[in-house]
Short mmCIF file of C-alpha atoms in Angstrom, two decimals:
data_model
loop_
_atom_site.label_atom_id
_atom_site.label_comp_id
_atom_site.label_asym_id
_atom_site.label_seq_id
_atom_site.Cartn_x
_atom_site.Cartn_y
_atom_site.Cartn_z
CA UNK A 1169 1.33 -155.44 -64.72
CA UNK A 1170 -0.91 -154.74 -61.75
CA UNK A 1171 -2.04 -156.87 -58.77
CA UNK A 1172 -0.66 -160.18 -60.05
CA UNK A 1173 -1.05 -163.02 -57.49
CA UNK A 1174 2.51 -164.41 -57.37
CA UNK A 1175 3.59 -167.17 -54.96
CA UNK A 1176 1.38 -165.88 -52.17
CA UNK A 1177 2.20 -162.21 -52.81
CA UNK A 1178 0.61 -159.33 -54.70
CA UNK A 1179 3.01 -158.12 -57.39
CA UNK A 1180 2.83 -154.96 -59.55
CA UNK A 1181 5.43 -153.77 -62.07
CA UNK A 1182 5.35 -150.61 -64.21
CA UNK A 1183 7.68 -148.66 -66.46
CA UNK A 1184 7.08 -144.97 -67.11
CA UNK A 1185 9.60 -143.27 -69.37
CA UNK A 1186 8.81 -139.72 -68.25
CA UNK A 1187 7.05 -140.31 -64.94
CA UNK A 1188 4.03 -138.31 -66.09
CA UNK A 1189 1.83 -141.18 -67.29
CA UNK A 1190 1.26 -143.11 -64.05
CA UNK A 1191 2.38 -140.44 -61.61
CA UNK A 1192 4.83 -142.65 -59.67
CA UNK A 1193 8.08 -141.30 -61.05
CA UNK A 1194 10.19 -142.15 -64.08
CA UNK A 1195 11.75 -145.55 -64.67
CA UNK A 1196 10.94 -149.11 -63.60
CA UNK A 1197 9.19 -149.69 -60.27
CA UNK A 1198 8.20 -152.90 -58.50
CA UNK A 1199 5.57 -153.17 -55.74
CA UNK A 1200 5.26 -156.18 -53.45
CA UNK A 1201 2.13 -156.45 -51.29
CA UNK A 1202 1.42 -152.74 -51.84
CA UNK A 1203 4.95 -151.56 -50.92
CA UNK A 1204 7.46 -150.33 -53.49
CA UNK A 1205 10.52 -152.57 -53.12
CA UNK A 1206 12.57 -151.53 -56.16
CA UNK A 1207 13.08 -148.65 -58.58
CA UNK A 1208 15.55 -148.10 -61.40
CA UNK A 1209 15.88 -145.63 -64.26
CA UNK A 1210 16.22 -148.09 -67.14
CA UNK A 1211 15.01 -151.52 -68.29
CA UNK A 1212 18.17 -153.44 -67.41
CA UNK A 1213 17.19 -156.94 -66.16
CA UNK A 1214 16.95 -157.22 -62.40
CA UNK A 1215 16.44 -160.16 -60.00
CA UNK A 1216 14.46 -159.57 -56.80
CA UNK A 1217 13.81 -161.85 -53.84
CA UNK A 1218 10.12 -162.11 -52.98
CA UNK A 1219 10.53 -163.78 -49.59
CA UNK A 1220 8.46 -166.56 -48.06
CA UNK A 1221 4.78 -166.49 -47.24
CA UNK A 1222 2.29 -168.57 -45.30
CA UNK A 1223 -0.95 -170.01 -46.57
CA UNK A 1224 -3.84 -167.59 -46.32
CA UNK A 1225 -7.31 -167.08 -47.76
CA UNK A 1226 -7.62 -164.24 -50.23
CA UNK A 1227 -10.50 -161.79 -49.75
CA UNK A 1228 -13.58 -162.46 -51.87
CA UNK A 1229 -14.16 -159.14 -53.61
CA UNK A 1230 -17.41 -158.51 -55.50
CA UNK A 1231 -18.24 -155.69 -57.93
CA UNK A 1232 -22.00 -155.13 -57.63
CA UNK A 1233 -22.04 -152.85 -60.70
CA UNK A 1234 -20.56 -155.45 -63.05
CA UNK A 1235 -22.86 -156.82 -65.74
CA UNK A 1236 -20.57 -158.84 -67.98
CA UNK A 1237 -23.18 -160.24 -70.39
CA UNK A 1238 -25.01 -156.86 -70.53
CA UNK A 1239 -28.42 -158.45 -69.86
CA UNK A 1240 -30.91 -157.59 -67.13
CA UNK A 1241 -29.59 -155.75 -64.08
CA UNK A 1242 -27.50 -153.82 -63.24
CA UNK A 1243 -28.89 -151.72 -66.09
CA UNK A 1244 -26.96 -148.69 -67.36
CA UNK A 1245 -28.48 -145.67 -69.11
CA UNK A 1246 -27.34 -142.17 -70.05
CA UNK A 1247 -28.75 -138.79 -71.00
CA UNK A 1248 -26.78 -139.02 -74.25
CA UNK A 1249 -24.43 -141.60 -75.80
CA UNK A 1250 -22.19 -141.39 -78.88
CA UNK A 1251 -23.51 -143.85 -81.47
CA UNK A 1252 -20.34 -146.03 -81.38
CA UNK A 1253 -20.40 -146.33 -77.59
CA UNK A 1254 -22.77 -147.80 -74.98
CA UNK A 1255 -23.66 -147.13 -71.32
CA UNK A 1256 -23.58 -150.90 -70.72
CA UNK A 1257 -19.89 -151.03 -71.65
CA UNK A 1258 -19.04 -148.83 -68.65
CA UNK A 1259 -20.11 -151.71 -66.36
CA UNK A 1260 -19.05 -154.73 -68.46
CA UNK A 1261 -16.28 -155.71 -66.03
CA UNK A 1262 -13.51 -154.43 -68.32
CA UNK A 1263 -11.28 -151.36 -68.13
CA UNK A 1264 -9.90 -150.98 -71.66
CA UNK A 1265 -8.54 -147.65 -72.88
CA UNK A 1266 -8.56 -148.69 -76.53
CA UNK A 1267 -10.46 -147.61 -79.62
CA UNK A 1268 -10.78 -151.27 -80.66
CA UNK A 1269 -12.25 -153.17 -78.95
CA UNK A 1270 -14.41 -150.45 -77.47
CA UNK A 1271 -15.33 -150.80 -73.82
CA UNK A 1272 -16.64 -147.40 -72.86
CA UNK A 1273 -19.45 -144.87 -72.67
CA UNK A 1274 -18.85 -141.34 -73.98
CA UNK A 1275 -21.04 -138.33 -74.71
CA UNK A 1276 -19.00 -137.27 -77.74
CA UNK A 1277 -21.01 -134.96 -80.04
CA UNK A 1278 -23.63 -134.37 -77.31
CA UNK A 1279 -25.80 -131.27 -77.73
CA UNK A 1280 -26.00 -130.91 -73.91
CA UNK A 1281 -23.79 -128.83 -71.65
CA UNK A 1282 -23.30 -131.92 -69.47
CA UNK A 1283 -24.59 -135.50 -69.38
CA UNK A 1284 -25.14 -138.19 -66.79
CA UNK A 1285 -24.48 -141.93 -66.69
CA UNK A 1286 -26.79 -143.91 -64.39
CA UNK A 1287 -27.00 -147.53 -63.22
CA UNK A 1288 -30.11 -149.22 -61.82
CA UNK A 1289 -29.11 -152.12 -59.54
CA UNK A 1290 -32.56 -153.68 -59.80
CA UNK A 1291 -32.51 -154.32 -56.03
CA UNK A 1292 -31.33 -152.31 -53.00
CA UNK A 1293 -27.54 -152.63 -52.80
CA UNK A 1294 -25.00 -151.44 -50.19
CA UNK A 1295 -22.52 -148.94 -51.65
CA UNK A 1296 -19.30 -147.97 -49.84
CA UNK A 1297 -16.32 -148.34 -52.22
CA UNK A 1298 -16.75 -146.87 -55.72
CA UNK A 1299 -14.09 -146.76 -58.43
CA UNK A 1300 -14.25 -144.88 -61.73
CA UNK A 1301 -11.89 -145.05 -64.69
CA UNK A 1302 -12.41 -142.13 -67.06
CA UNK A 1303 -11.67 -142.43 -70.77
CA UNK A 1304 -9.24 -139.96 -72.34
CA UNK A 1305 -8.23 -140.28 -76.01
CA UNK A 1306 -6.18 -137.10 -75.99
CA UNK A 1307 -8.55 -135.56 -78.52
CA UNK A 1308 -12.29 -135.08 -78.40
CA UNK A 1309 -12.84 -137.01 -75.15
CA UNK A 1310 -10.81 -135.85 -72.16
CA UNK A 1311 -10.57 -136.44 -68.42
CA UNK A 1312 -13.23 -134.37 -66.60
CA UNK A 1313 -12.27 -131.53 -64.29
CA UNK A 1314 -14.82 -132.66 -61.71
CA UNK A 1315 -17.67 -135.12 -61.21
CA UNK A 1316 -20.78 -135.55 -59.09
CA UNK A 1317 -22.21 -138.76 -57.61
CA UNK A 1318 -25.87 -139.18 -56.62
CA UNK A 1319 -28.07 -142.02 -55.40
CA UNK A 1320 -31.80 -142.43 -56.01
CA UNK A 1321 -33.81 -141.89 -52.82
CA UNK A 1322 -37.11 -143.48 -51.86
CA UNK A 1323 -38.73 -140.15 -52.68
CA UNK A 1324 -37.81 -140.69 -56.34
CA UNK A 1325 -35.27 -137.84 -56.30
CA UNK A 1326 -31.49 -137.89 -56.75
CA UNK A 1327 -29.42 -137.05 -53.66
CA UNK A 1328 -25.63 -136.52 -53.36
CA UNK A 1329 -23.81 -139.54 -51.93
CA UNK A 1330 -22.89 -138.49 -48.38
CA UNK A 1331 -19.49 -138.74 -46.73
CA UNK A 1332 -17.30 -139.09 -49.83
CA UNK A 1333 -13.52 -139.41 -49.48
CA UNK A 1334 -11.96 -139.22 -52.94
CA UNK A 1335 -8.52 -140.36 -54.14
CA UNK A 1336 -7.39 -138.33 -56.01
CA UNK A 1337 -9.43 -135.30 -55.01
CA UNK A 1338 -9.82 -134.24 -58.65
CA UNK A 1339 -9.57 -136.55 -61.68
CA UNK A 1340 -6.18 -137.00 -63.35
CA UNK A 1341 -5.55 -138.67 -66.73
CA UNK A 1342 -4.78 -142.38 -66.46
CA UNK A 1343 -5.61 -142.52 -62.74
CA UNK A 1344 -8.30 -144.73 -61.20
CA UNK A 1345 -10.63 -142.62 -59.06
CA UNK A 1346 -11.64 -144.24 -55.76
CA UNK A 1347 -14.49 -142.96 -53.61
CA UNK A 1348 -14.83 -144.35 -50.08
CA UNK A 1349 -17.98 -143.48 -48.13
CA UNK A 1350 -17.85 -142.84 -44.39
CA UNK A 1351 -20.87 -145.11 -44.02
CA UNK A 1352 -22.36 -147.52 -46.51
CA UNK A 1353 -25.44 -146.24 -48.35
CA UNK A 1354 -28.13 -148.66 -49.50
CA UNK A 1355 -29.11 -147.55 -52.99
CA UNK A 1356 -31.27 -148.83 -55.84
CA UNK A 1357 -29.54 -146.65 -58.44
CA UNK A 1358 -26.49 -144.41 -58.86
CA UNK A 1359 -25.87 -141.47 -61.18
CA UNK A 1360 -22.53 -140.02 -62.30
CA UNK A 1361 -22.20 -136.57 -63.89
CA UNK A 1362 -18.70 -135.73 -65.17
CA UNK A 1363 -17.94 -132.10 -66.00
CA UNK A 1364 -15.36 -130.14 -68.00
CA UNK A 1365 -15.09 -126.43 -67.29
CA UNK A 1366 -14.32 -125.68 -70.94
CA UNK A 1367 -17.08 -127.98 -72.21
CA UNK A 1368 -16.39 -131.01 -74.37
CA UNK A 1369 -16.93 -134.73 -74.15
CA UNK A 1370 -16.15 -137.13 -71.29
CA UNK A 1371 -16.15 -140.90 -71.09
CA UNK A 1372 -16.08 -143.84 -68.66
CA UNK A 1373 -14.39 -147.17 -69.32
CA UNK A 1374 -15.15 -148.71 -65.91
CA UNK A 1375 -17.50 -147.89 -63.04
CA UNK A 1376 -17.34 -150.29 -60.11
CA UNK A 1377 -18.88 -150.74 -56.64
CA UNK A 1378 -16.83 -153.13 -54.49
CA UNK A 1379 -17.51 -154.95 -51.23
CA UNK A 1380 -15.71 -157.77 -49.41
CA UNK A 1381 -17.65 -160.99 -48.84
CA UNK A 1382 -17.08 -163.53 -46.08
CA UNK A 1383 -15.63 -166.75 -47.61
CA UNK A 1384 -16.88 -168.71 -44.58
CA UNK A 1385 -20.54 -168.18 -45.44
CA UNK A 1386 -22.96 -169.75 -47.92
CA UNK A 1387 -26.29 -167.98 -48.48
CA UNK A 1388 -29.53 -169.23 -50.02
CA UNK A 1389 -33.00 -167.90 -50.68
CA UNK A 1390 -35.17 -171.01 -50.75
CA UNK A 1391 -37.17 -171.26 -53.97
CA UNK A 1392 -39.05 -173.93 -55.92
CA UNK A 1393 -37.08 -175.82 -58.62
CA UNK A 1394 -37.59 -172.98 -61.10
CA UNK A 1395 -35.33 -170.70 -59.05
CA UNK A 1396 -37.87 -167.86 -58.73
CA UNK A 1397 -39.23 -166.55 -55.43
CA UNK A 1398 -43.04 -166.90 -55.69
CA UNK A 1399 -44.73 -163.68 -54.56
CA UNK A 1400 -48.30 -162.47 -54.67
CA UNK A 1401 -48.92 -158.98 -56.08
CA UNK A 1402 -50.75 -157.00 -53.43
CA UNK A 1403 -50.44 -159.85 -50.92
CA UNK A 1404 -47.96 -161.20 -48.36
CA UNK A 1405 -45.97 -164.44 -48.67
CA UNK A 1406 -43.37 -166.16 -46.51
CA UNK A 1407 -39.80 -166.28 -47.83
CA UNK A 1408 -37.16 -168.47 -46.15
CA UNK A 1409 -33.44 -167.73 -46.22
CA UNK A 1410 -30.45 -169.64 -44.87
CA UNK A 1411 -26.90 -168.78 -43.84
CA UNK A 1412 -24.40 -171.62 -43.35
CA UNK A 1413 -20.92 -171.15 -41.85
CA UNK A 1414 -17.76 -173.21 -42.30
CA UNK A 1415 -16.25 -171.71 -39.14
CA UNK A 1416 -17.66 -169.83 -36.16
CA UNK A 1417 -18.70 -166.27 -36.98
CA UNK A 1418 -21.22 -163.63 -35.91
CA UNK A 1419 -23.86 -162.93 -38.57
CA UNK A 1420 -26.73 -160.45 -39.03
CA UNK A 1421 -29.04 -161.28 -41.96
CA UNK A 1422 -31.25 -158.77 -43.75
CA UNK A 1423 -33.60 -159.28 -46.71
CA UNK A 1424 -33.54 -156.20 -48.93
CA UNK A 1425 -36.49 -155.62 -51.25
CA UNK A 1426 -37.22 -152.98 -53.93
CA UNK A 1427 -38.82 -149.64 -53.10
CA UNK A 1428 -42.55 -150.08 -52.58
CA UNK A 1429 -42.15 -153.63 -51.22
CA UNK A 1430 -42.10 -154.67 -47.54
CA UNK A 1431 -39.96 -157.30 -45.82
CA UNK A 1432 -40.45 -158.14 -42.15
CA UNK A 1433 -38.70 -160.96 -40.23
CA UNK A 1434 -41.04 -163.20 -38.25
CA UNK A 1435 -38.64 -162.94 -35.31
CA UNK A 1436 -36.38 -160.13 -34.09
CA UNK A 1437 -33.05 -160.08 -35.94
CA UNK A 1438 -29.99 -159.81 -33.70
CA UNK A 1439 -26.28 -160.53 -34.29
CA UNK A 1440 -26.08 -164.31 -33.95
CA UNK A 1441 -23.02 -166.50 -33.32
CA UNK A 1442 -23.11 -169.24 -35.95
CA UNK A 1443 -20.91 -172.27 -35.22
CA UNK A 1444 -19.01 -174.19 -37.88
CA UNK A 1445 -21.28 -176.40 -39.96
CA UNK A 1446 -24.45 -174.80 -38.57
CA UNK A 1447 -27.22 -173.08 -40.52
CA UNK A 1448 -29.28 -170.05 -39.53
CA UNK A 1449 -32.75 -170.21 -41.04
CA UNK A 1450 -34.83 -167.01 -41.14
CA UNK A 1451 -38.45 -166.55 -42.21
CA UNK A 1452 -39.59 -163.25 -43.73
CA UNK A 1453 -43.00 -161.87 -44.61
CA UNK A 1454 -42.69 -160.20 -48.01
CA UNK A 1455 -45.41 -157.95 -49.40
CA UNK A 1456 -45.13 -157.18 -53.10
CA UNK A 1457 -46.97 -154.50 -55.11
CA UNK A 1458 -48.50 -155.14 -58.50
CA UNK A 1459 -45.43 -153.94 -60.43
CA UNK A 1460 -43.44 -157.11 -61.13
CA UNK A 1461 -41.00 -158.75 -61.70
CA UNK A 1462 -38.22 -157.54 -59.40
CA UNK A 1463 -35.42 -159.00 -57.28
CA UNK A 1464 -34.68 -159.68 -53.60
CA UNK A 1465 -31.24 -159.40 -51.99
CA UNK A 1466 -30.23 -161.46 -48.96
CA UNK A 1467 -27.56 -159.43 -47.19
CA UNK A 1468 -25.47 -160.80 -44.32
CA UNK A 1469 -23.03 -158.70 -42.31
CA UNK A 1470 -20.35 -160.60 -40.42
CA UNK A 1471 -17.13 -160.02 -38.50
CA UNK A 1472 -13.67 -161.55 -38.91
CA UNK A 1473 -11.24 -162.57 -36.20
CA UNK A 1474 -9.74 -159.07 -36.18
CA UNK A 1475 -11.44 -155.81 -37.16
CA UNK A 1476 -12.54 -157.13 -40.57
CA UNK A 1477 -16.11 -156.46 -41.60
CA UNK A 1478 -17.76 -158.46 -44.40
CA UNK A 1479 -20.92 -157.87 -46.41
CA UNK A 1480 -22.04 -161.06 -48.16
CA UNK A 1481 -25.12 -161.28 -50.37
CA UNK A 1482 -27.02 -163.12 -53.08
CA UNK A 1483 -29.80 -161.91 -55.36
CA UNK A 1484 -32.93 -163.92 -56.17
CA UNK A 1485 -35.49 -162.97 -58.86
CA UNK A 1486 -39.16 -162.82 -57.88
CA UNK A 1487 -42.19 -163.76 -59.95
CA UNK A 1488 -45.92 -163.64 -59.40
CA UNK A 1489 -47.17 -167.08 -58.43
#
């Protein structure tokens, strides 16, 4: 049981008979708010005191790679996929290490020496905290010995994600792989290549890209009743965005558009202190090419009362008017 919200605390409990499955030692362990508070060798009942807690707002975490209904973007693809699996299931918001129901991509039976799994966001997206859960059935599909991560550049070529800090350094069976970037990279697509030195198949049950949003902010991209941003292929239109705060915060809006598009604010964008109940309205000049439809992303960076940094965003589809 992992990361259970329990009376204002974060509670995790695991039992590992040998200590080799989860890598945290044998026996029963209990974590409270990320700190191990109890361990015992057996499953004898135990009573623990959680302690009091004050009211607080939980972080609003968003996985930009998740596509639960497997429609539209983010859109997953692969160089090869076993016929019982699917690239889309690697980003379906689930992390199931089961044969049934299947929630994975694998390259089992691939004729290639190695294969890639890629995801197209459909719109420029900030990437800073990636997590990968590899599938390992103990047979034909095993944990890779290494993996490579690339992002698609504006030159149409794949480039290694810079400044990666990986935990663990090399993949281990049953362990979630977390990749923190020194600085966020704005990417339209990501590509993962998992490798086994002896050859053989690999698989992914979950690939995630997390960021923390600011719960004090509400964002809108103003559109007609149909909900689509009207753009003119080959021409320039004005797009209006709003940011509304429930408490005072400093905000910096940015309107991200697909490669080949242009987005220019009509006034210089600077960090702006937004008081409680106030709305910041920004006007952008958006130039769209003839290749449509695509999406726009309103991105707002903000600061908390301490050293917290938030990245809040919404995505709006665009359509030729």
